[in-house]
Amino acid sequence: MEQIAISWEPVRKSYTVAELNARISAMLQGEFDDIWVAGEISGCRMAASGHCYFTLKDHEAQLRCACFRNSLRYIKFKPQDGMSILARGHIDVYEARGEYQLQVEAIEPQGRGALQFAFEQLKKKLALEGLFDPARKRRLPKLPRRIGVVTSPTGAVIQDMLQILARRFPGLHVRIFPALVQGDGSVESVCRGIQYFGQSKWAEVVIVARGGGSLEDLWTFNEEAVARAIAGCPVPLISAVGHETDFTIADFVADLRAPTPSAAAELVICTRQELLEQLSAVNQKLLQAARYKIAISGRRLHQQGVDRAVTVLHRRIGRSLQRVDELEYLLRERMRVVLQKKRAKLQADATRLRGLDLRLRFANARRRLEAAQRAVAQLVRLRITKAYGRLNPLSAHLTQLSPLKILERGYAIVQNEQGRVVKQAGDAPPDSTLEIRLAQGRIKARTLDAGR
């Protein structure tokens, strides 16, 4: 029996690189057609073609991204490195390098609104360029006769402005450039209106006006093209966009911001009554200036005539008065010298007279008398002291010899009636009265018998 050999070799399927990349691109596009990716922009690069390329990364991975010009024009802000965003798009394969990437169609900043972020980004950019510098702001003409207005011709804004202008100052020339102020083509339309008045040189002042609305409605006046058109306008320009609380980039670039379009119509020109009052004030100032000029001229003329003669006379009188002053000074000086001499003589006489004054003599005599009395008193005290010095020893000695001392020892002195001291018994006969003197006191006694 004949045997049959069976081979199980696998069927080989091969692709070219382009075919494989195309298959992968189709699979990725079908799976990731409309997605949102969150991350941080890195390596952002703007190509000359208008496309933007960057890498979207987080702390673990990164993804290449491409935003083509047709999509980039609808993004309100410019992508920058370090910006956290949400990118919307689809996954595609760049077959030339065999890399997959996110083709971005929309971008939103994380944590902030896209429009607000774009507003602040453009505001910072234009401020650094000096477009908001107050030094470049121009003053509005005081009495413009030709006013250009860039706004929608069908809205209530232009009607209110025309009524206010006609009421405040009739006869003004107002030219309206009909422009779109919202939606597609509005940026180009507003720019054309500003450029028209800037190139025609017809208007003396330009007002860019629009009524109130949301941030999206007013976004035309936050575009860079409109801001640069305002900055490049050679005619003074007023921005009157939105309500009083609305601020746009156009407000910062314009020469003057009006809170509302109606306020712009009031700011652009004064009322006829205000102008008449200003003219009256100027007229009064002119009259005052003329009167002052006439007064100055009359005074100068008068000085050249009568005043000159008066001046000469005054000069002569002045010189005479000066001579009188000099003579008066000399007289006062001589009188001062004479008075000084008289005063010196008077003082000398007064001194001599004081020397002859009896009161002074009495005073001197009293002083000498008092001095003599003091000297006498001193001498008396000295003599008494010396006498006491001699008397005291004698007194002490006398005291020692005094009979009183003997009496103190218990003795007594007996005297008879005649007062004689009884020394013997015969001196005191019987029945005679005796007086006995003791150391302290005296005693009366009578004798009974005469002793032997």
Coordinates of C-alpha atoms in Angstrom, one line a residue:
M1 CA 0.0 0.0 0.0
E2 CA 1.4 3.3 -1.0
Q3 CA 2.0 5.9 1.9
I4 CA 1.1 9.6 1.4
A5 CA 3.3 12.2 3.2
I6 CA 1.4 15.2 4.7
S7 CA 3.1 18.5 5.5
W8 CA 1.7 20.9 8.3
E9 CA 3.8 24.0 7.6
P10 CA 2.0 27.3 8.8
V11 CA 0.9 29.8 6.2
R12 CA 3.2 32.8 6.3
K13 CA 1.5 36.2 6.3
S14 CA 3.8 39.2 5.7
Y15 CA 3.2 43.0 5.8
T16 CA 5.1 45.9 4.5
V17 CA 5.9 48.6 7.1
A18 CA 3.4 51.0 5.5
E19 CA 0.7 48.3 5.5
L20 CA 1.2 47.4 9.2
N21 CA 1.2 51.1 10.2
A22 CA -2.0 51.6 8.2
R23 CA -3.7 48.6 9.9
I24 CA -2.6 49.8 13.3
S25 CA -3.8 53.4 12.5
A26 CA -7.2 52.1 11.4
M27 CA -7.6 50.0 14.6
L28 CA -6.6 52.9 16.9
Q29 CA -8.9 55.4 15.1
G30 CA -11.8 53.0 15.5
E31 CA -11.1 52.4 19.2
F32 CA -10.0 56.0 20.2
D33 CA -12.0 58.2 17.9
D34 CA -13.2 60.9 20.3
I35 CA -11.5 61.0 23.6
W36 CA -10.4 63.5 26.3
V37 CA -6.9 63.2 27.7
A38 CA -5.7 65.1 30.8
G39 CA -2.0 66.1 31.3
E40 CA 0.6 68.7 31.3
I41 CA 2.0 70.3 28.2
S42 CA 5.7 69.9 27.6
G43 CA 8.0 70.8 24.6
C44 CA 5.4 73.0 22.9
R45 CA 6.5 74.1 19.5
M46 CA 4.8 76.2 16.9
A47 CA 5.8 75.3 13.3
A48 CA 6.0 77.8 10.4
S49 CA 3.0 76.0 8.8
G50 CA 0.8 77.1 11.7
H51 CA 0.6 73.7 13.3
C52 CA 1.4 73.1 17.0
Y53 CA 3.3 70.1 18.4
F54 CA 3.7 69.2 22.0
T55 CA 3.9 66.3 24.5
L56 CA 1.2 65.6 27.0
K57 CA 2.6 64.0 30.1
D58 CA 1.8 63.0 33.7
H59 CA 4.0 61.5 36.4
E60 CA 4.1 58.1 34.8
A61 CA 3.9 58.4 31.0
Q62 CA 3.8 60.8 28.0
L63 CA 1.9 61.1 24.8
R64 CA 2.8 63.0 21.6
C65 CA 0.2 65.5 20.4
A66 CA -0.3 67.5 17.2
C67 CA -2.8 70.3 16.8
F68 CA -3.2 71.3 13.2
R69 CA -3.8 74.9 12.1
N70 CA -7.5 74.4 11.2
S71 CA -8.2 73.2 14.8
L72 CA -5.8 75.6 16.5
R73 CA -7.6 78.7 15.1
Y74 CA -10.7 77.8 17.2
I75 CA -8.7 77.5 20.4
K76 CA -9.0 80.8 22.3
F77 CA -5.6 80.6 24.0
K78 CA -2.1 79.7 23.1
P79 CA -0.8 76.4 24.5
Q80 CA 2.3 76.8 26.7
D81 CA 4.7 74.6 28.5
G82 CA 3.6 73.7 32.1
M83 CA -0.1 74.2 31.3
S84 CA -2.5 71.6 32.7
I85 CA -5.1 70.9 30.1
L86 CA -7.8 68.6 28.8
A87 CA -7.2 67.7 25.2
R88 CA -10.0 66.4 23.0
G89 CA -9.2 64.5 19.8
H90 CA -8.4 61.0 18.3
I91 CA -5.5 58.7 18.2
D92 CA -3.6 58.5 14.9
V93 CA -0.4 56.9 13.7
Y94 CA 2.3 59.0 12.1
E95 CA 3.3 56.4 9.6
A96 CA 6.5 58.1 8.6
R97 CA 8.0 57.4 12.0
G98 CA 5.8 54.6 13.1
E99 CA 4.6 56.6 16.2
Y100 CA 1.1 57.0 17.4
Q101 CA 0.0 60.5 18.5
L102 CA -3.1 62.4 19.7
Q103 CA -4.5 64.7 17.0
V104 CA -5.9 67.5 19.1
E105 CA -9.1 69.2 18.1
A106 CA -10.0 71.2 21.2
I107 CA -8.2 72.2 24.4
E108 CA -9.6 73.3 27.8
P109 CA -7.4 74.5 30.7
Q110 CA -8.0 72.5 33.8
G111 CA -9.5 74.4 36.8
R112 CA -10.3 77.5 34.7
G113 CA -12.6 78.5 31.9
A114 CA -10.9 78.6 28.5
L115 CA -12.2 82.0 27.6
Q116 CA -11.1 83.5 31.0
F117 CA -7.7 81.9 30.6
A118 CA -7.4 83.2 27.1
F119 CA -8.4 86.7 28.3
E120 CA -5.8 86.8 31.0
Q121 CA -3.1 85.4 28.7
L122 CA -3.7 88.0 26.0
K123 CA -4.0 90.8 28.5
K124 CA -0.6 89.9 30.0
K125 CA 1.0 89.7 26.6
L126 CA -0.3 93.0 25.4
A127 CA 0.5 94.7 28.7
L128 CA 4.2 93.5 28.3
E129 CA 4.2 95.1 24.8
G130 CA 3.0 98.4 26.3
L131 CA -0.4 98.6 24.6
F132 CA -2.0 99.5 28.0
D133 CA 0.5 102.2 28.9
P134 CA -1.2 105.4 29.9
A135 CA 1.5 107.4 28.2
R136 CA 0.3 106.3 24.8
K137 CA -3.3 107.3 25.5
R138 CA -4.5 110.3 23.5
R139 CA -6.8 113.1 24.7
L140 CA -10.1 113.3 23.0
P141 CA -10.9 116.5 21.0
K142 CA -13.0 118.9 23.0
L143 CA -15.6 119.7 20.4
P144 CA -15.5 117.0 17.6
R145 CA -17.8 117.7 14.6
R146 CA -17.3 114.4 12.9
I147 CA -17.8 111.1 14.9
G148 CA -17.3 107.6 13.5
V149 CA -19.1 104.7 15.1
V150 CA -18.3 101.0 14.5
T151 CA -21.3 98.9 15.6
S152 CA -24.2 97.0 14.5
P153 CA -26.6 99.2 12.5
T154 CA -29.7 97.3 13.6
G155 CA -29.4 97.2 17.4
A156 CA -30.8 99.5 20.0
V157 CA -27.3 100.7 20.8
I158 CA -26.9 103.0 17.8
Q159 CA -30.4 104.4 18.2
D160 CA -29.7 105.4 21.9
M161 CA -26.3 106.9 20.9
L162 CA -27.8 109.0 18.1
Q163 CA -30.6 110.3 20.3
I164 CA -28.1 111.3 23.0
L165 CA -25.8 113.0 20.5
A166 CA -28.7 114.9 19.0
R167 CA -30.0 116.0 22.4
R168 CA -26.6 117.1 23.7
F169 CA -25.4 118.9 20.6
P170 CA -27.5 119.1 17.5
G171 CA -25.8 119.3 14.1
L172 CA -23.0 116.8 14.6
H173 CA -22.0 114.6 11.7
V174 CA -22.1 110.9 12.6
R175 CA -20.9 108.2 10.2
I176 CA -21.7 104.5 11.0
F177 CA -19.7 101.6 9.8
P178 CA -22.0 98.6 9.9
A179 CA -20.1 95.8 11.5
L180 CA -20.8 92.3 13.0
V181 CA -20.2 92.5 16.7
Q182 CA -20.8 88.8 17.5
G183 CA -20.2 85.4 15.8
D184 CA -18.2 84.3 12.8
G185 CA -16.6 87.1 10.8
S186 CA -17.2 89.7 13.6
V187 CA -13.5 90.1 14.3
E188 CA -12.7 90.9 10.7
S189 CA -15.7 93.2 10.4
V190 CA -14.8 95.2 13.5
C191 CA -11.2 95.5 12.3
R192 CA -12.3 96.7 8.9
G193 CA -14.4 99.4 10.6
I194 CA -11.6 100.7 12.7
Q195 CA -9.2 100.6 9.8
Y196 CA -11.7 102.5 7.6
F197 CA -11.9 105.5 10.0
G198 CA -8.2 105.3 10.6
Q199 CA -7.3 105.5 6.8
S200 CA -10.1 107.9 5.7
K201 CA -9.1 110.5 8.3
W202 CA -12.7 111.7 8.2
A203 CA -13.6 111.1 11.8
E204 CA -12.2 113.2 14.6
V205 CA -13.0 110.5 17.1
V206 CA -14.1 106.9 16.8
I207 CA -16.5 104.9 19.0
V208 CA -16.5 101.1 19.0
A209 CA -19.8 100.1 20.6
R210 CA -21.7 97.0 21.5
G211 CA -24.5 96.2 24.0
G212 CA -24.2 93.9 27.0
G213 CA -23.9 90.1 26.9
S214 CA -22.1 87.1 28.2
L215 CA -18.3 86.6 28.0
E216 CA -18.8 84.6 24.8
D217 CA -21.0 87.3 23.3
L218 CA -18.4 89.9 23.9
W219 CA -15.5 87.8 22.9
T220 CA -15.0 89.6 19.6
F221 CA -13.5 92.5 21.6
N222 CA -11.1 90.2 23.4
E223 CA -9.4 89.1 20.2
E224 CA -5.8 90.1 19.6
A225 CA -6.6 91.3 16.0
V226 CA -9.2 93.8 17.4
A227 CA -6.8 95.0 20.1
R228 CA -4.0 95.6 17.6
A229 CA -6.4 97.4 15.2
I230 CA -7.4 99.8 18.0
A231 CA -3.7 100.3 19.0
G232 CA -2.9 101.1 15.4
C233 CA -5.8 103.5 14.8
P234 CA -4.4 107.1 14.3
V235 CA -7.7 108.6 15.5
P236 CA -8.6 108.8 19.2
L237 CA -10.9 105.9 20.0
I238 CA -13.5 105.2 22.7
S239 CA -14.3 101.6 23.7
A240 CA -18.0 101.2 24.7
V241 CA -18.6 97.5 25.0
G242 CA -21.1 95.8 27.3
H243 CA -22.4 97.1 30.6
E244 CA -20.5 99.0 33.3
T245 CA -19.2 95.8 34.9
D246 CA -17.9 94.3 31.7
F247 CA -14.3 94.7 30.8
T248 CA -12.7 93.6 27.5
I249 CA -9.2 93.8 26.0
A250 CA -10.5 96.6 23.8
D251 CA -11.2 98.7 26.9
F252 CA -7.6 98.5 28.1
V253 CA -6.1 99.4 24.6
A254 CA -8.5 102.2 23.7
D255 CA -7.7 105.8 24.5
L256 CA -10.8 106.0 26.7
R257 CA -13.2 103.4 28.2
A258 CA -16.9 104.2 28.5
P259 CA -19.0 102.0 30.8
T260 CA -21.8 101.8 28.3
P261 CA -22.4 103.0 24.7
S262 CA -24.8 105.6 26.0
A263 CA -22.1 106.9 28.3
A264 CA -19.7 107.1 25.3
A265 CA -22.2 109.4 23.6
E266 CA -22.2 111.6 26.7
L267 CA -18.4 111.6 27.1
V268 CA -17.5 112.3 23.4
I269 CA -19.0 115.8 23.5
C270 CA -20.3 118.3 26.0
T271 CA -23.8 119.7 25.9
R272 CA -24.6 123.0 24.1
Q273 CA -25.4 124.6 27.5
E274 CA -22.0 123.5 28.9
L275 CA -20.3 124.9 25.8
L276 CA -22.1 128.2 26.3
E277 CA -21.1 128.3 29.9
Q278 CA -17.5 127.6 29.0
L279 CA -17.6 130.4 26.4
S280 CA -19.1 132.8 29.0
A281 CA -16.3 131.9 31.4
V282 CA -13.7 132.4 28.7
N283 CA -15.3 135.7 27.8
Q284 CA -15.2 136.9 31.4
K285 CA -11.5 135.9 31.6
L286 CA -10.8 137.8 28.4
L287 CA -12.5 140.9 29.7
Q288 CA -10.5 140.7 32.9
A289 CA -7.3 140.2 31.0
A290 CA -8.2 143.2 28.8
R291 CA -9.0 145.4 31.8
Y292 CA -5.7 144.4 33.4
K293 CA -3.8 145.1 30.2
I294 CA -5.4 148.5 29.9
A295 CA -4.7 149.3 33.6
I296 CA -1.1 148.3 33.1
S297 CA -0.7 150.4 30.0
G298 CA -2.4 153.4 31.6
R299 CA -0.1 153.1 34.6
R300 CA 2.9 152.9 32.4
L301 CA 1.8 156.0 30.5
H302 CA 1.1 157.8 33.7
Q303 CA 4.5 156.9 35.0
Q304 CA 6.1 158.4 31.9
G305 CA 4.3 161.7 32.5
V306 CA 3.2 163.0 35.9
D307 CA 4.7 160.2 37.8
R308 CA 8.1 161.1 36.5
A309 CA 7.9 164.6 37.8
V310 CA 6.5 163.3 41.1
T311 CA 9.4 160.8 41.2
V312 CA 12.0 163.6 40.7
L313 CA 10.3 165.7 43.5
H314 CA 10.2 162.7 45.8
R315 CA 13.9 162.0 45.2
R316 CA 14.8 165.6 46.1
I317 CA 12.5 165.5 49.2
G318 CA 14.1 162.2 50.0
R319 CA 17.6 163.6 49.9
S320 CA 16.5 166.6 52.1
L321 CA 15.0 164.2 54.6
Q322 CA 18.1 162.2 54.5
R323 CA 20.1 165.4 55.4
V324 CA 17.6 166.2 58.2
D325 CA 18.1 162.6 59.5
E326 CA 21.9 163.1 59.5
L327 CA 21.7 166.4 61.4
E328 CA 19.3 164.9 63.8
Y329 CA 21.7 162.1 64.4
L330 CA 24.6 164.5 65.0
L331 CA 22.4 166.6 67.4
R332 CA 21.4 163.4 69.3
E333 CA 25.1 162.4 69.5
R334 CA 26.2 165.7 70.9
M335 CA 23.3 165.8 73.4
R336 CA 24.3 162.4 74.5
V337 CA 27.9 163.5 75.1
V338 CA 26.8 166.6 77.0
L339 CA 24.3 164.6 79.1
Q340 CA 26.9 162.0 79.8
K341 CA 29.3 164.6 81.2
K342 CA 26.5 166.3 83.2
R343 CA 25.5 162.9 84.6
A344 CA 29.1 162.2 85.6
K345 CA 29.4 165.5 87.4
L346 CA 26.1 165.0 89.1
Q347 CA 27.2 161.6 90.3
A348 CA 30.4 163.1 91.7
D349 CA 28.5 165.8 93.5
A350 CA 26.1 163.3 94.9
T351 CA 29.0 161.2 96.2
R352 CA 30.5 164.3 97.9
L353 CA 27.1 165.3 99.3
R354 CA 26.6 161.9 100.7
G355 CA 29.9 162.3 102.6
L356 CA 28.5 165.5 104.3
D357 CA 25.2 164.0 105.2
L358 CA 24.5 164.2 109.1
R359 CA 22.7 160.9 109.0
L360 CA 25.9 159.3 107.8
R361 CA 27.9 161.0 110.6
F362 CA 25.3 160.0 113.2
A363 CA 25.5 156.5 111.8
N364 CA 29.3 156.5 112.0
A365 CA 29.1 157.9 115.6
R366 CA 26.5 155.3 116.5
R367 CA 28.7 152.6 115.2
R368 CA 31.7 154.0 117.1
L369 CA 29.5 154.3 120.3
E370 CA 28.3 150.7 119.9
A371 CA 31.8 149.6 119.4
A372 CA 33.0 151.5 122.5
Q373 CA 30.0 150.0 124.5
R374 CA 30.9 146.6 123.4
A375 CA 34.6 147.2 124.4
V376 CA 33.6 148.6 127.8
A377 CA 31.3 145.7 128.5
Q378 CA 34.1 143.4 127.5
L379 CA 36.5 145.1 129.9
V380 CA 33.9 145.1 132.7
R381 CA 33.3 141.4 132.2
L382 CA 37.0 140.9 132.2
R383 CA 37.6 142.9 135.4
I384 CA 34.7 141.1 137.1
T385 CA 36.1 137.8 136.1
K386 CA 39.5 138.7 137.5
A387 CA 37.9 140.1 140.7
Y388 CA 35.9 136.8 141.1
G389 CA 39.1 135.0 140.5
R390 CA 40.7 136.8 143.5
L391 CA 37.5 136.8 145.6
N392 CA 36.7 133.1 145.4
P393 CA 39.9 131.9 147.2
L394 CA 39.5 134.6 149.9
S395 CA 35.8 133.7 150.3
A396 CA 36.8 130.0 150.7
H397 CA 39.4 130.9 153.3
L398 CA 37.0 133.1 155.1
T399 CA 34.4 130.4 155.1
Q400 CA 36.8 128.1 156.7
L401 CA 37.5 130.7 159.4
S402 CA 33.8 131.6 159.9
P403 CA 32.3 130.8 163.3
L404 CA 29.3 129.4 161.4
K405 CA 31.4 126.5 160.5
I406 CA 32.0 125.9 164.2
L407 CA 28.3 126.1 164.9
E408 CA 27.7 123.4 162.3
R409 CA 29.8 121.1 164.5
G410 CA 27.3 121.5 167.4
Y411 CA 28.6 124.6 169.0
A412 CA 26.5 127.7 169.7
I413 CA 27.0 131.4 170.3
V414 CA 25.4 132.8 173.5
Q415 CA 24.6 136.5 173.6
N416 CA 23.2 138.5 176.6
E417 CA 20.6 141.1 176.4
Q418 CA 23.2 143.7 175.5
G419 CA 24.2 141.5 172.5
R420 CA 27.6 140.7 173.9
V421 CA 29.0 137.2 173.6
V422 CA 28.8 135.4 176.9
K423 CA 32.3 134.1 177.5
Q424 CA 32.0 133.5 181.3
A425 CA 29.3 132.8 183.8
G426 CA 29.5 136.3 185.2
D427 CA 28.4 137.7 181.9
A428 CA 25.0 136.0 182.3
P429 CA 23.5 136.8 185.8
P430 CA 20.5 134.9 187.0
D431 CA 17.2 135.7 185.5
S432 CA 18.7 137.3 182.5
T433 CA 17.6 136.7 179.0
L434 CA 20.0 135.0 176.6
E435 CA 19.9 134.5 172.9
I436 CA 21.5 131.3 171.7
R437 CA 22.5 131.3 168.0
L438 CA 22.7 127.8 166.5
A439 CA 23.9 126.7 163.1
Q440 CA 20.2 126.9 162.0
G441 CA 18.1 129.4 163.8
R442 CA 18.1 131.2 167.2
I443 CA 16.8 130.3 170.7
K444 CA 15.7 132.6 173.5
A445 CA 16.7 131.4 177.0
R446 CA 16.6 132.6 180.6
T447 CA 19.3 132.0 183.2
L448 CA 18.3 130.4 186.5
D449 CA 21.6 130.5 188.3
A450 CA 24.9 131.9 187.7
G451 CA 27.6 129.4 187.4
R452 CA 31.0 129.5 188.9

